[in-house]
Coordinates of C-alpha atoms and ligand atoms in Angstrom, one line a residue:
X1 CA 9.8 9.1 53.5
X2 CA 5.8 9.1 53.5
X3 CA 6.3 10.4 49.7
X4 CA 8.6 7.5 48.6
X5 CA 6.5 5.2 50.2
X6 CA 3.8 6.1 48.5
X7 CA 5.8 6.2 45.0
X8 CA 7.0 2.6 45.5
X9 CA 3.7 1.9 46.2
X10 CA 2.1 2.8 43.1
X11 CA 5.2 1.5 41.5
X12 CA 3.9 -2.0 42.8
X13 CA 0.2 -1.7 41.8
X14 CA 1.2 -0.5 38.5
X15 CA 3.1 -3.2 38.0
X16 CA 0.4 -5.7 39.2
X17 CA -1.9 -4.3 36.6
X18 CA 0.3 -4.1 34.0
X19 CA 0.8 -7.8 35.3
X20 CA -2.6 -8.6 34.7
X21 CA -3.2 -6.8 31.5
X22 CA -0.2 -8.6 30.0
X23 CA -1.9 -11.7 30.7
X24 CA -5.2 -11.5 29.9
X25 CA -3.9 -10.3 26.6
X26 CA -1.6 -13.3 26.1
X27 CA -4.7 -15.5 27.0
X28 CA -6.9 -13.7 24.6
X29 CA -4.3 -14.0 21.9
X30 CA -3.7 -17.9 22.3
X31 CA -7.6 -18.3 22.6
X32 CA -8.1 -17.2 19.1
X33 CA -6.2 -20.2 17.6
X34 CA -7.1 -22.7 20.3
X35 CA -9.7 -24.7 18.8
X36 CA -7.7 -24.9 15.1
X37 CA -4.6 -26.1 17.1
X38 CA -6.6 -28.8 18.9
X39 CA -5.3 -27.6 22.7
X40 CA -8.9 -28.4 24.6
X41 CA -9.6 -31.4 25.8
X42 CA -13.5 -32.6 28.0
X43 CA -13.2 -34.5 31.2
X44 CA -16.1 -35.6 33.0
X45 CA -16.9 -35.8 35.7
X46 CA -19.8 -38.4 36.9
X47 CA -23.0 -37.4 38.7
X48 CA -24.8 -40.2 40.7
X49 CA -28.4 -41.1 41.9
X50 CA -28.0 -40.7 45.6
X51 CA -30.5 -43.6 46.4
X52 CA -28.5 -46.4 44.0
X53 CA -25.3 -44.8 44.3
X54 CA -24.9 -45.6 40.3
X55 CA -23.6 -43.1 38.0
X56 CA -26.6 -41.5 35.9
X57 CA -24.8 -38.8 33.8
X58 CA -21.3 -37.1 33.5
X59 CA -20.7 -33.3 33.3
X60 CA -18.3 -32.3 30.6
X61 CA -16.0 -29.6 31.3
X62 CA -13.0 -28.1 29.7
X63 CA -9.5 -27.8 30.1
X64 CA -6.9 -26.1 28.1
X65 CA -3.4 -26.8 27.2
X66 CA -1.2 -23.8 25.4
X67 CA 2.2 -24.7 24.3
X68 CA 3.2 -20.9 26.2
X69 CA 1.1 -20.7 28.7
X70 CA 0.9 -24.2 29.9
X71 CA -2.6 -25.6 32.0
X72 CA -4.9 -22.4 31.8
X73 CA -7.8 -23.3 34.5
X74 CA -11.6 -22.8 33.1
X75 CA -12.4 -19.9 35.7
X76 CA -9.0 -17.9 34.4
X77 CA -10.1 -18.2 30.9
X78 CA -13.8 -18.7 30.6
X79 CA -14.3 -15.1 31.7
X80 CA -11.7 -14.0 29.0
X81 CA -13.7 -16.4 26.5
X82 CA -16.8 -14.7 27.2
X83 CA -16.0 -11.3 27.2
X84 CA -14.4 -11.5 23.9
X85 CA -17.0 -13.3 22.5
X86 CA -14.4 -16.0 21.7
X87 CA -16.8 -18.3 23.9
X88 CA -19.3 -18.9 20.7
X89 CA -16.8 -21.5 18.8
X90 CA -15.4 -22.5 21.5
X91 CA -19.1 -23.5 22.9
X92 CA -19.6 -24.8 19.5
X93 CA -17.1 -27.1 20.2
X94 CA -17.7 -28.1 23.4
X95 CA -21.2 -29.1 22.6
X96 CA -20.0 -31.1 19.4
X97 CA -16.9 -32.8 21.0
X98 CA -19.5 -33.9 24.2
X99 CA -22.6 -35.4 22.1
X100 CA -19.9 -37.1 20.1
X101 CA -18.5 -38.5 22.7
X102 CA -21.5 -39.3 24.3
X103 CA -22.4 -41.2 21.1
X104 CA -19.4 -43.0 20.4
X105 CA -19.5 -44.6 24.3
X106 CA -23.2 -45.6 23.5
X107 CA -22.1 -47.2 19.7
X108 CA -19.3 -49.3 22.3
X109 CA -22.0 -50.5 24.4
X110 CA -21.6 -48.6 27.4
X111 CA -24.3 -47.9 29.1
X112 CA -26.0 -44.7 28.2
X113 CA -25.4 -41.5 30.3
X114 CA -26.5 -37.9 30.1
X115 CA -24.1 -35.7 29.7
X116 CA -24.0 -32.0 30.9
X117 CA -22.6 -28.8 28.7
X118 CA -22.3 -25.8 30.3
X119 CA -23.6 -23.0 27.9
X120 CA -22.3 -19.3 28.8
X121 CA -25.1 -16.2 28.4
X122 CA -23.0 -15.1 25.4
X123 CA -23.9 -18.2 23.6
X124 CA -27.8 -18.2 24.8
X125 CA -27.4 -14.5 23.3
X126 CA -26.4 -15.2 19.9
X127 CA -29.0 -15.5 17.5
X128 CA -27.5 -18.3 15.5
X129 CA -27.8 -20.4 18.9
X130 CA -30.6 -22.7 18.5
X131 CA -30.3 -23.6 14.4
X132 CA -26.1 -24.2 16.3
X133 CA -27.5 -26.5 18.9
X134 CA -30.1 -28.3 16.3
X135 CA -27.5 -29.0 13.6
X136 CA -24.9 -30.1 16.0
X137 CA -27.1 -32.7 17.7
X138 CA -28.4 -33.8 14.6
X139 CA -24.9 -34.7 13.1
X140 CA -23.5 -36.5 16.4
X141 CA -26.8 -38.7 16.1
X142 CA -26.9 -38.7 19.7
X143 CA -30.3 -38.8 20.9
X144 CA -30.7 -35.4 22.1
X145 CA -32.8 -36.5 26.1
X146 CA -28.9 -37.4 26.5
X147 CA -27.9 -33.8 26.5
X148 CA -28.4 -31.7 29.1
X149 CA -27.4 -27.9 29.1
X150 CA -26.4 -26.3 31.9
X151 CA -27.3 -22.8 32.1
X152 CA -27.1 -20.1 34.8
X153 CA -29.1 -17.5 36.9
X154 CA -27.6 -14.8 34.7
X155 CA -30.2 -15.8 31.8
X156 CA -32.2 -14.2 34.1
X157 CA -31.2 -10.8 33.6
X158 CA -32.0 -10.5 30.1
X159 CA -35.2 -9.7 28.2
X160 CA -37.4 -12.5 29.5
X161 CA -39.8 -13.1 27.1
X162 CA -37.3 -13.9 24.2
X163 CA -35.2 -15.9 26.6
X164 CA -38.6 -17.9 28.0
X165 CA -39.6 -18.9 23.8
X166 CA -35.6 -19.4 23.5
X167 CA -35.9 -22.1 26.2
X168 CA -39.0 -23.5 25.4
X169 CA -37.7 -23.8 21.7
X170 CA -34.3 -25.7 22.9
X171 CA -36.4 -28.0 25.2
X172 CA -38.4 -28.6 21.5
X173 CA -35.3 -29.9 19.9
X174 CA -35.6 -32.6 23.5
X175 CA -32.6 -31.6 25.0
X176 CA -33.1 -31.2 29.2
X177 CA -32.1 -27.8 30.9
X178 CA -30.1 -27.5 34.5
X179 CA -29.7 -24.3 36.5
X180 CA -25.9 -24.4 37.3
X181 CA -24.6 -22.8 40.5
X182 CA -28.0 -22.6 41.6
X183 CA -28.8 -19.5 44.8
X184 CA -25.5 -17.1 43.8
X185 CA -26.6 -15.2 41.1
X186 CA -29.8 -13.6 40.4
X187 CA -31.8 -12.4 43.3
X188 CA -35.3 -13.0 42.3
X189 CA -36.9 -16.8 41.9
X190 CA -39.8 -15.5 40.0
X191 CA -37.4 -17.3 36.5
X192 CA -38.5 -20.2 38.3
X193 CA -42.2 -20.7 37.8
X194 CA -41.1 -19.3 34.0
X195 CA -38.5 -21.2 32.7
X196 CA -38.9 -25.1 31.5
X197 CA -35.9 -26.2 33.7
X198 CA -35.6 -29.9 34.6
X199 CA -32.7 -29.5 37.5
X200 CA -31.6 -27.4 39.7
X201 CA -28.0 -27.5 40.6
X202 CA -26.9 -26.4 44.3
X203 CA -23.9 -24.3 44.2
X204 CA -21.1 -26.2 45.9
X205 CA -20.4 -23.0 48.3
X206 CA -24.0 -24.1 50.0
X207 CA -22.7 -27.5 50.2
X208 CA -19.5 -27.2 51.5
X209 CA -19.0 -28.2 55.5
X210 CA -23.1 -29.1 54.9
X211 CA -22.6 -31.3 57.6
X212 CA -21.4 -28.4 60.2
X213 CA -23.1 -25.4 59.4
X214 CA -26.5 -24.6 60.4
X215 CA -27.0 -22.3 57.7
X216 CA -26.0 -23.8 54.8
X217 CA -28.5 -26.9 56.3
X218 CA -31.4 -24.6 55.9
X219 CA -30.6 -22.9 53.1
X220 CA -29.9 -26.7 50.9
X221 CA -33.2 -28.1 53.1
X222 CA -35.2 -25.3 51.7
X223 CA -34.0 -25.3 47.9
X224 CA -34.6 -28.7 47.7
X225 CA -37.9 -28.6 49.1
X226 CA -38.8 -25.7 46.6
X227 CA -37.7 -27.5 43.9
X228 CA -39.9 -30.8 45.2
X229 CA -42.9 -28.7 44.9
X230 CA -41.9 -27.2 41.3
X231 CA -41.1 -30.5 40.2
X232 CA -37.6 -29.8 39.7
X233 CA -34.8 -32.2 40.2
X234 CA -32.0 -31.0 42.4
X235 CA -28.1 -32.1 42.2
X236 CA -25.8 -31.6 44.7
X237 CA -22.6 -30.0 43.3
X238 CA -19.1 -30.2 45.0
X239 CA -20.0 -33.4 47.0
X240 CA -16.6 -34.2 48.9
X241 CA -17.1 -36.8 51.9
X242 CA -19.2 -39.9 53.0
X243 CA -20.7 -37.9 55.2
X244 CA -22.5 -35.0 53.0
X245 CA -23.4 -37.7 50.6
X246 CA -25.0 -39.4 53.6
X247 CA -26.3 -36.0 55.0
X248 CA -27.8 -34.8 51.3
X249 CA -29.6 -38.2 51.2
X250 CA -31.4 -37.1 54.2
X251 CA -32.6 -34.5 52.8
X252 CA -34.3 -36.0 49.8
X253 CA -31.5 -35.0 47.0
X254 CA -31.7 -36.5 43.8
X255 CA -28.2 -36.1 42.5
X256 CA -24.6 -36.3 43.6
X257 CA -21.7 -34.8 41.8
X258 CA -18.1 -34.1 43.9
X259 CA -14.9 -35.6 44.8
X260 CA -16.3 -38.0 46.7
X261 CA -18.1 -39.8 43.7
X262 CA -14.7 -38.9 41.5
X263 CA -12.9 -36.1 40.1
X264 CA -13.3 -34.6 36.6
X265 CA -11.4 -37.3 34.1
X266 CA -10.2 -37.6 30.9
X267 CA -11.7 -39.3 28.4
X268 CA -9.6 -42.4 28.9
X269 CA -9.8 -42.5 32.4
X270 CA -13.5 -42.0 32.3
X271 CA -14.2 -45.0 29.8
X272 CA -11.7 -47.1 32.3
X273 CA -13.2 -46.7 35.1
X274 CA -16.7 -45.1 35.5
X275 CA -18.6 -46.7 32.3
X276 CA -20.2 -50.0 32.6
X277 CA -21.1 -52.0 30.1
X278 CA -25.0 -52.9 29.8
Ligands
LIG301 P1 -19.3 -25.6 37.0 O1 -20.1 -25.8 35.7 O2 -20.1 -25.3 38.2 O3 -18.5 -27.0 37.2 C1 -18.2 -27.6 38.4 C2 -16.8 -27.2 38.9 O4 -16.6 -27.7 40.2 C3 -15.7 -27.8 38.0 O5 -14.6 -26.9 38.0 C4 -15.4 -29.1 38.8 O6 -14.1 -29.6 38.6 C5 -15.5 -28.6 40.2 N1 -15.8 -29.6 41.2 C6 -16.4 -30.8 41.0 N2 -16.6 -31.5 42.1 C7 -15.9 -30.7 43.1 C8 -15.7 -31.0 44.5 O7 -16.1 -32.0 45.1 N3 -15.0 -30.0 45.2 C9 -14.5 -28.9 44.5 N4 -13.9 -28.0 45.3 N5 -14.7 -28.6 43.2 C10 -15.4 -29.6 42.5 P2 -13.8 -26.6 36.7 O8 -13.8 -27.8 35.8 O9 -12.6 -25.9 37.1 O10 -14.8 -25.5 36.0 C11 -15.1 -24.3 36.6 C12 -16.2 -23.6 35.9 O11 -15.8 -23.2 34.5 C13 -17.5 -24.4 35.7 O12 -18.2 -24.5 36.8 C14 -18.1 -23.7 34.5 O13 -18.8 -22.6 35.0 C15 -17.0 -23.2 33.7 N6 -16.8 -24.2 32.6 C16 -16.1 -25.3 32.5 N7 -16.2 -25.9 31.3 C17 -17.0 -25.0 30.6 C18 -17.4 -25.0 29.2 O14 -17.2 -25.9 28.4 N8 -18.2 -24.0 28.8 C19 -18.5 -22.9 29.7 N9 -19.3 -21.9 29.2 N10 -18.1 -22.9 30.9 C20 -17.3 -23.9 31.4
LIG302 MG1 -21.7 -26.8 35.2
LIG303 MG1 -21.8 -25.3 39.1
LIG304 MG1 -19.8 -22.5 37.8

């Protein structure tokens, strides 16, 4: 009985990874042609000036639409995108589509917002990166202290010298530079005092139930006083209630980004109803 158990068992887990397998490859396959057949799309999502309230930049992430696969969420396919490689058009892309945006809303009269990109190690890697980043900001004419690049802690396990001159060199071109998910990757904050970053950007796991737990109150109290002293700004990701909004103010955050302010939009939806006209 033990013996059949056992059997069916495996039966099950084999079939769970041939599950997975199966997917990823479909995933992988339809990535290939997704930026030829046009299925991403940005939202943004606003980020706000705790003290005013008023939105001061927008974060552009991106979804994916496959006519086989239907919705495929960023955190299912970004991994799959970078360990492919696939992630280096597809960033290309990304960054072009966002500064184009961003330029076409300030041609309309809106008033002008930063908007983030979030830039994966892969792309930081590739040596083509920074002539990529200079010729695509040139071309959208947007001017580039409107960009921001979100970049995170795992820039720090690479060779640090040519990553320091690669970030010093990308801050050249004037774009600004944000460490995303800020206190859960890399152990060591001696990247800090090496890297030109602008903002750091508090993991939402640190923010959630802020308003509850002791620990995460500390641990948020502490970054942003670090960052204070570095002369870093700090945003609050994952913002969801009145009440963290009210509780991060306390503490002297800069910026807001989370449900509470609004969910990711589409470009439509954005234009409707977060832009203001100067
Ligand atoms: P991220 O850069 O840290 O983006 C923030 C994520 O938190 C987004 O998830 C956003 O929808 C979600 N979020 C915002 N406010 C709240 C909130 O109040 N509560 C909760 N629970 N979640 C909130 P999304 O859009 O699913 O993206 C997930 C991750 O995928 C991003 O995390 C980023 O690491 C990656 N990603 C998205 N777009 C791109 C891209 O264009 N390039 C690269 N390399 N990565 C991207
Ligand atoms: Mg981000
Ligand atoms: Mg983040
Ligand atoms: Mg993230």
């Amino acid at each position: 009985y033990i013996k059949e158990r056992e059997k069916n068992n495996f039966k099950l887990f084999t079939e769970d990874m041939n599950y997975h397998f199966y997917r990823k490859m479909m995933i992988e396959k339809e990535l290939r042609e997704a930026v030829e057949r046009n299925e991403f799309e940005l939202y943004y999502q606003p980020l706000a000036d705790i003290d005013t309230g008023l939105v001061s930049g927008m974060e552009a992430l991106l979804r994916w639409k496959n006519k086989t696969l239907g919705v495929v969420s960023p955190a299912e396919f970004i991994p799959i995108a970078e360990e492919t490689g696939l992630i280096i058009p597809i960033g290309e892309w990304v960054l072009k589509s966002a500064c184009e945006q961003a330029f076409n809303w300030q041609q309309m009269g809106y008033r002008p917002l930063k908007v983030g990109v979030n830039i994966s190690i892969r792309q930081l890697l590739d040596k083509n990166f920074l002539k990529k980043v200079a010729t695509v900001v040139e071309n959208s004419k947007l001017d580039p202290r409107y960009i921001d690049l979100e970049v995170t802690e795992s820039i720090a396990m690479h060779d640090s010298d040519e990553m320091i001159s690669k970030l010093y060199r990308l801050k050249e071109i004037g774009v600004s530079l944000s460490m995303d998910d800020f206190g859960t990757g890399y152990s060591s904050l001696s990247y800090l005092k090496k890297y030109p970053l602008d903002t750091l950007k508090i993991d939402q796991s640190f923010i959630r139930n802020i308003t509850k737990k002791k620990d995460n109150q500390a641990i948020v109290n502490s970054i942003i006083s670090m960052a204070k002293h570095l002369n870093l700004k700090v945003t609050a990701e994952g913002v969801e209630n009145k009440e963290e909004y009210q509780f991060l103010s306390n503490l002297h955050c800069d910026f807001v980004q989370g449900y509470d302010i609004s969910r990711p939009l589409n470009a439509e939806d954005f234009e409707n109803n977060i832009l203001v006209t100067n």
